[in-house]
Short mmCIF file of C-alpha atoms and ligand atoms in Angstrom, two decimals:
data_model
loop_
_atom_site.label_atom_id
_atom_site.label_comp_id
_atom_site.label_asym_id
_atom_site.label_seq_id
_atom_site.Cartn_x
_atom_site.Cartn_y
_atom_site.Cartn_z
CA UNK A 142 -70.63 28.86 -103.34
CA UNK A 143 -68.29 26.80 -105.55
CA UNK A 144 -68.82 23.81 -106.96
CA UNK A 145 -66.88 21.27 -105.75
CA UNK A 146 -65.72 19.63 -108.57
CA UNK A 147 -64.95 22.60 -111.48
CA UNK A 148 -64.79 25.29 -108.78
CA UNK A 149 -67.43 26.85 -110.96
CA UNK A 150 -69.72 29.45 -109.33
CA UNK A 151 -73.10 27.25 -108.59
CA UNK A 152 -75.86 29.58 -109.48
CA UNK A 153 -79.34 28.70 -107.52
CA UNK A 154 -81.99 27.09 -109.65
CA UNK A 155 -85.51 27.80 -109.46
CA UNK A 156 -86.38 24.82 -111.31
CA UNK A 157 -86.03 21.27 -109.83
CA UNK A 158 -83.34 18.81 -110.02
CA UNK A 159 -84.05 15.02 -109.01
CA UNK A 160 -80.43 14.54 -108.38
CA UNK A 161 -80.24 16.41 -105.18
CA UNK A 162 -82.92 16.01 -102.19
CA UNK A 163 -84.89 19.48 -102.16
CA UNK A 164 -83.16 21.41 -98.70
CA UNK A 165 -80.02 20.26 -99.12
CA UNK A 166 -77.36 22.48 -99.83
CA UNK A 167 -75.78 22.05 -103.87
CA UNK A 168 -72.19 21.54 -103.83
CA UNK A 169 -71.76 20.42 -107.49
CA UNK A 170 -72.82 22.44 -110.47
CA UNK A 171 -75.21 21.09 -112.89
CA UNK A 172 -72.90 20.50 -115.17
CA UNK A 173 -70.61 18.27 -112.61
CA UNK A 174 -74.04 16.70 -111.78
CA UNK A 175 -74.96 15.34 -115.20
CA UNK A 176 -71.81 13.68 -115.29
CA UNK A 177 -72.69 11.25 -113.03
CA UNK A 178 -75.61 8.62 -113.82
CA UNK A 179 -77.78 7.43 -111.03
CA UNK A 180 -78.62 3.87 -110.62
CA UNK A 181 -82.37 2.92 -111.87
CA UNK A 182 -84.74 0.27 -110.92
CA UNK A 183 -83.60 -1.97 -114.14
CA UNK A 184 -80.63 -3.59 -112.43
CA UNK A 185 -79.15 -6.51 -110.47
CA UNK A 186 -81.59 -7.07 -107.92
CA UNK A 187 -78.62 -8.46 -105.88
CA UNK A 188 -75.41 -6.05 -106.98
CA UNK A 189 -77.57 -2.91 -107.90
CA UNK A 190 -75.23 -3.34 -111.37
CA UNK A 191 -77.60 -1.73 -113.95
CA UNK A 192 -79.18 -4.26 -116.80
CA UNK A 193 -81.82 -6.84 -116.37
CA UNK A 194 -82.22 -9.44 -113.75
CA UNK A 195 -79.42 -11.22 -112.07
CA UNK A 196 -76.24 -10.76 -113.00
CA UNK A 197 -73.55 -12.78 -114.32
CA UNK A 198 -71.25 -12.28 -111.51
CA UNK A 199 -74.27 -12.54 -108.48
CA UNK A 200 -74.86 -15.77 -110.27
CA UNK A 201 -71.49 -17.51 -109.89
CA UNK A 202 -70.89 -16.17 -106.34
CA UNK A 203 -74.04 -18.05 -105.37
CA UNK A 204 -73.03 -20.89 -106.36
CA UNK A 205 -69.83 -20.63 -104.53
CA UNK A 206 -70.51 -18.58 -101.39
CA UNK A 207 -75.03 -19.22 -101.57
CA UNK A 208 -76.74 -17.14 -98.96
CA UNK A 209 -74.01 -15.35 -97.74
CA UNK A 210 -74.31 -11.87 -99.12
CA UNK A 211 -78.46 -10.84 -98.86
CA UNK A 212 -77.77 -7.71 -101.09
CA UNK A 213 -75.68 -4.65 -102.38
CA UNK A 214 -77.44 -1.67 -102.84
CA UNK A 215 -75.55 1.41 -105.32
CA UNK A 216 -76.34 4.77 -105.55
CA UNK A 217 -74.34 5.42 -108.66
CA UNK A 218 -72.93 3.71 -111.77
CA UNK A 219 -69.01 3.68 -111.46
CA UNK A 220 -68.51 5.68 -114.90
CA UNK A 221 -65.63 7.50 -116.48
CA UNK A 222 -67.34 10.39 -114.86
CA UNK A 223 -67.30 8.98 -111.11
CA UNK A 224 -63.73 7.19 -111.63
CA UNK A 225 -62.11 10.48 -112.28
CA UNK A 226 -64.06 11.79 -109.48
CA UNK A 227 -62.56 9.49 -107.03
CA UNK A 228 -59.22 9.30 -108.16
CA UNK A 229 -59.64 13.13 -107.18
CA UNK A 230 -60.99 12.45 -103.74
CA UNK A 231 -58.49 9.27 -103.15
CA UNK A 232 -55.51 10.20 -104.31
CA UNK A 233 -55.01 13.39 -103.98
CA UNK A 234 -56.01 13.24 -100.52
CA UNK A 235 -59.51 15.52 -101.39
CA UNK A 236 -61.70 13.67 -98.99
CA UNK A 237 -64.28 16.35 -98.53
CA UNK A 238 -64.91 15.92 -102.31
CA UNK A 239 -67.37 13.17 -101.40
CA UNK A 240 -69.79 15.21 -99.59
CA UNK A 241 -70.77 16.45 -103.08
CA UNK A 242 -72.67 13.27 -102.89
CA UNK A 243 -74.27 12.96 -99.80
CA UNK A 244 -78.09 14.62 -101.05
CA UNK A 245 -77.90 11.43 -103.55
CA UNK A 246 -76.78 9.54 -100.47
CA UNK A 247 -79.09 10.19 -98.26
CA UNK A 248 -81.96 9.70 -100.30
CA UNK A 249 -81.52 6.37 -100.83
CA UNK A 250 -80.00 5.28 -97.76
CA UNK A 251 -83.95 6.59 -96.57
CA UNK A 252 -85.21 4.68 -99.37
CA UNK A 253 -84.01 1.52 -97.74
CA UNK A 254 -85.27 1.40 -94.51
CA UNK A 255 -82.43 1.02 -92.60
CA UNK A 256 -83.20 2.04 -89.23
CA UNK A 257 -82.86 -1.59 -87.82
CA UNK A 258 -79.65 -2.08 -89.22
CA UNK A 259 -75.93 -1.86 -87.73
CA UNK A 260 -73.67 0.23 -89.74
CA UNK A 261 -70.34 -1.26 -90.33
CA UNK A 262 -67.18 -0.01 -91.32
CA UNK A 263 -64.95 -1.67 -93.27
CA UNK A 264 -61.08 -1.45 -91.87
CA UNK A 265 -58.33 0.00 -93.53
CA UNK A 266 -55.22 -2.22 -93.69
CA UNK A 267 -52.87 -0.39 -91.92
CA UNK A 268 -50.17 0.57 -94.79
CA UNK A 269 -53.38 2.05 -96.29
CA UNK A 270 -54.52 3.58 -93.26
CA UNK A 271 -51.14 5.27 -92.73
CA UNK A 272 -51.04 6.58 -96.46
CA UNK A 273 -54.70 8.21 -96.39
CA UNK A 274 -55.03 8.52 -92.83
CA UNK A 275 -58.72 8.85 -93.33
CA UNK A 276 -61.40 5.84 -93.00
CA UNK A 277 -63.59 6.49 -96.09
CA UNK A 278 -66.49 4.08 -95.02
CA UNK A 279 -66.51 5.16 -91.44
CA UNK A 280 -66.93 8.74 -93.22
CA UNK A 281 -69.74 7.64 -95.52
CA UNK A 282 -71.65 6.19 -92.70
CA UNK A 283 -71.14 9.24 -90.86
CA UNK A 284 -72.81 10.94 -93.81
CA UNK A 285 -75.64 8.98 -93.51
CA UNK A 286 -76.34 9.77 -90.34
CA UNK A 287 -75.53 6.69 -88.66
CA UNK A 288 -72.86 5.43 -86.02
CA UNK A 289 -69.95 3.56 -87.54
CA UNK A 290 -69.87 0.07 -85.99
CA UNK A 291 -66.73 -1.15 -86.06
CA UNK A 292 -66.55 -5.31 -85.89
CA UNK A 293 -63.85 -6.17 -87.65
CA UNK A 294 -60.02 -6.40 -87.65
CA UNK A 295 -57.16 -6.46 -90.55
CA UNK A 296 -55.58 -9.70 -90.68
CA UNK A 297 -51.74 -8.96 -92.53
CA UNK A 298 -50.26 -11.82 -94.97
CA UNK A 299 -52.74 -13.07 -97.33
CA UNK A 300 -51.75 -16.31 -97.94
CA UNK A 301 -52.24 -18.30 -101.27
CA UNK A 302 -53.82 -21.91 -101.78
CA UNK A 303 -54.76 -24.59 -104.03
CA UNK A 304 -58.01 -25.64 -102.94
CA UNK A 305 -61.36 -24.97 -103.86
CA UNK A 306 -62.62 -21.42 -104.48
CA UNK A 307 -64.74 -21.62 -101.57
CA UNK A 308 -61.72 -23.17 -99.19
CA UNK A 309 -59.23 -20.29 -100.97
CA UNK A 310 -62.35 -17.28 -100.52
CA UNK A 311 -61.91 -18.71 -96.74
CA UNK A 312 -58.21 -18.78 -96.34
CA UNK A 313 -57.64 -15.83 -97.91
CA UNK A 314 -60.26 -13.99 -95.78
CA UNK A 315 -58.37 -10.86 -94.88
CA UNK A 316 -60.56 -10.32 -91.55
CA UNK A 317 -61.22 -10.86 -88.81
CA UNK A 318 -64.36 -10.58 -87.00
CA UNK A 319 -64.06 -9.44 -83.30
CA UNK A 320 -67.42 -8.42 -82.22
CA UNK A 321 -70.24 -10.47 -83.47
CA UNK A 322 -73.39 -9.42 -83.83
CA UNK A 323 -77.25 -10.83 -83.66
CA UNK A 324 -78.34 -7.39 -85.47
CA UNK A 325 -78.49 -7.08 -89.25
CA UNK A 326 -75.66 -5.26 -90.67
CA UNK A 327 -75.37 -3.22 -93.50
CA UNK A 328 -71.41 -2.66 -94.64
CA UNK A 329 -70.43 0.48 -96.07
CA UNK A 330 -67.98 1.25 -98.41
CA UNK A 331 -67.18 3.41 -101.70
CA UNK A 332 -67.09 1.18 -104.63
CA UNK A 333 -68.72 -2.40 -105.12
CA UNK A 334 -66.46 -3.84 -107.88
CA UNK A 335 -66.03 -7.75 -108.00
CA UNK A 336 -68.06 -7.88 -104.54
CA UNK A 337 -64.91 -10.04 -102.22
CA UNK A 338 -64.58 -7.60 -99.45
CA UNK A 339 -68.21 -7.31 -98.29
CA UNK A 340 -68.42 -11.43 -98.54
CA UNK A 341 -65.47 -11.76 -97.05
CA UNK A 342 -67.06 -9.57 -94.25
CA UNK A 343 -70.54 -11.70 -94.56
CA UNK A 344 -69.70 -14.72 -94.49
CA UNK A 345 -67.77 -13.88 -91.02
CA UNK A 346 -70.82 -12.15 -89.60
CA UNK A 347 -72.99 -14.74 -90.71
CA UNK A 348 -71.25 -17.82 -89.42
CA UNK A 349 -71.11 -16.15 -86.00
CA UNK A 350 -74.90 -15.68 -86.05
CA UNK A 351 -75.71 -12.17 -88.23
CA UNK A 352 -79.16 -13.01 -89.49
CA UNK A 353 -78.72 -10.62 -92.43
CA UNK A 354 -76.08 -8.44 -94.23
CA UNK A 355 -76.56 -5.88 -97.10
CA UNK A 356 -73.85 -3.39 -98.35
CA UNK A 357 -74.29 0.04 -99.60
CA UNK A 358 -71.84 1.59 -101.53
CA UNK A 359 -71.90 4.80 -103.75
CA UNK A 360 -70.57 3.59 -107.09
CA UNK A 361 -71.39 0.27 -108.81
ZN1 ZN B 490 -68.85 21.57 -111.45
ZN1 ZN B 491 -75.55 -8.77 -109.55
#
């Protein structure tokens, strides 16, 4: 077997690795695997962004959206490492790549106790969808082990205002929600970055009577 980053030979280790749950096939070399830099306890306890205590950016969104997103959980920090890794995997159409990642995955996604939760994709727009063809979130969840739950709809024309940040976060809301839900929800997706999509997402779910939403991504 290959590894699926370096198409390097992966020779079986006899000693133990913490990146990858024991019984789980390898499909990156160690080499590939040190490159990427897994998210520890010393981070956001809202974002999963690694440092101490809240962050800067959970701070300001709770002052302008409070309550709406519970938390983000990340499995790994969005390095120079992990960016060239999905530029791979995006753009050149190598979706498969991302099952390199699904040991790492998995084991948190256990971590979290999510059995109780509704998994929920997050839609493509459909330029997007028609350019990739491939739903990356309903792929991760799929990964997980879960059914993707699909509650939302792309609404097309963003449109711009003057008003508060909260009133333009609302307007500029770019779904729609067409099946709510009483469950908890976790939203899936790749990358948390500045954190809009999955509150744009929460803050639908939780008007309509979601008593909880977390995300999960893989990079932070
Ligand atoms: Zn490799
Ligand atoms: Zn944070």
């Amino acid at each position: 077997m290959n590894c699926y980053l370096c198409f390097s030979p992966i020779v079986p280790e006899v000693n133990w690795t913490n990146f990858l749950l024991p019984g789980i096939e390898k499909k990156i070399c160690v080499t590939c695997e040190e490159g990427f830099e897994r998210i520890s306890d010393e981070c956001c306890p809202m974002c999963s962004r690694p440092g101490k205590g809240r962050c800067g950016d959970c701070t300001r969104w709770e002052e302008m959206l409070p309550g709406v997103l519970d938390q983000n959980h990340s499995v790994l920090t969005y390095n120079a490492f992990a960016k060239d890794f999905v530029a791979k995997w995006k753009y050149r159409g190598d979706y498969a790549a991302v099952e390199a990642l699904e040991a790492a995955m998995k084991e948190k996604w256990k971590l979290l106790n999510l059995e109780d939760y509704l998994a929920v994709c997050v839609p493509l727009s459909l330029e997007r969808g028609k350019e990739r063809g491939f739903n990356q979130s309903e792929a991760l969840i799929r990964m997980v082990g879960k059914d993707p739950a699909h509650l939302f709809e792309r609404i097309h024309g963003e449109k711009q205002s003057k008003r508060t940040r909260r009133a333009r976060m609302e307007a500029e809301n770019p779904f729609s929600l067409i099946k709510p839900t009483n469950q908890p929800v976790i939203i899936v997706d790749d990358i948390y970055t500045t954190g809009r999509t999955v509150r744009h997402m929460a803050s639908l779910l939780k008007e309509n009577g979601c008593p909880r939403v977390r995300s999960f991504t893989i990079f932070r």
